[in-house]
Coordinates of C-alpha atoms in Angstrom, one line a residue:
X1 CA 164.6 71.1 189.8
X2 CA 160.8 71.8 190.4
X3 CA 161.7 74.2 193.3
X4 CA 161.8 77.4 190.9
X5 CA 158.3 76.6 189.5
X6 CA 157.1 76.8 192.8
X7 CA 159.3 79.8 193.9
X8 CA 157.3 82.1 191.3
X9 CA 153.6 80.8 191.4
X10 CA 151.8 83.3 192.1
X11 CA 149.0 82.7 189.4
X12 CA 148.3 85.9 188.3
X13 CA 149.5 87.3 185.2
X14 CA 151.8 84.2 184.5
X15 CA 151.8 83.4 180.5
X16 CA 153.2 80.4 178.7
X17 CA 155.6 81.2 176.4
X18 CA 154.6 80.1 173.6
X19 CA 158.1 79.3 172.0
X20 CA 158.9 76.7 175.0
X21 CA 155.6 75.4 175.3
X22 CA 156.1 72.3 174.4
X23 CA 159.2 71.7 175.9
X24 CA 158.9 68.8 178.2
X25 CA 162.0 67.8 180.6
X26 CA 161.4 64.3 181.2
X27 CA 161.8 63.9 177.3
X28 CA 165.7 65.0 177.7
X29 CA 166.7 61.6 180.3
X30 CA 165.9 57.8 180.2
X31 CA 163.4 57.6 183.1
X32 CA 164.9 54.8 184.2
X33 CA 168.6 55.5 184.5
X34 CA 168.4 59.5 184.6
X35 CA 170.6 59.4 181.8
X36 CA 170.4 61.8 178.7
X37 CA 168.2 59.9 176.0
X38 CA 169.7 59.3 172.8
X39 CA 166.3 58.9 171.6
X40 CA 164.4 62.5 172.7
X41 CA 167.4 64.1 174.0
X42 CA 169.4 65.0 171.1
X43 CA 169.9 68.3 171.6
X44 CA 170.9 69.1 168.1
X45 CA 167.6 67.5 166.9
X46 CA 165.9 69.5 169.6
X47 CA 167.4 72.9 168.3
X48 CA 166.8 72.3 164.8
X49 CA 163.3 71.4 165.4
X50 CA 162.7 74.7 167.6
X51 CA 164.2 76.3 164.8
X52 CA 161.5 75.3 161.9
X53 CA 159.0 76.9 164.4
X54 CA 157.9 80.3 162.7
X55 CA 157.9 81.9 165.7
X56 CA 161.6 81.0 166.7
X57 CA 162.6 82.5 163.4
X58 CA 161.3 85.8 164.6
X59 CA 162.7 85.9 167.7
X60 CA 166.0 85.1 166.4
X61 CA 165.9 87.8 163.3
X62 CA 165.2 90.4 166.3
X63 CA 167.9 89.2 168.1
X64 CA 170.4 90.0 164.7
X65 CA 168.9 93.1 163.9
X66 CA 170.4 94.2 167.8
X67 CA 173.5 92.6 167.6

């Protein structure tokens, strides 16, 4: 799953968007079985939390005003 990371590295000009910042993959599955975590992998939980980000707010009120 790391191949697209690599695929588009070219360094320059690359930003971090700020919104998934803090996303982290291995959080999703147990490391030891691969399977999704009840723990960190609730992606409810996830959504909500992404949600009381101010900045997620925005981005979603832009997306009503277009649809």
């Amino acid at each position: 799953m790391e191949n697209w990371k690599d695929s588009d590295s070219s360094g320059a000009g690359s930003t971090v968007d700020p919104l998934f910042s803090d996303y982290d993959e291995q959080s999703w599955f147990d490391s030891d079985s691969g399977v999704a975590s009840p723990v960190h992998g609730d992606p409810v939980a996830q959504t909500l939390n992404l949600l009381t980000k101010p900045e997620a707010m925005g981005n979603l009120e832009t997306l009503l005003r277009f649809i």
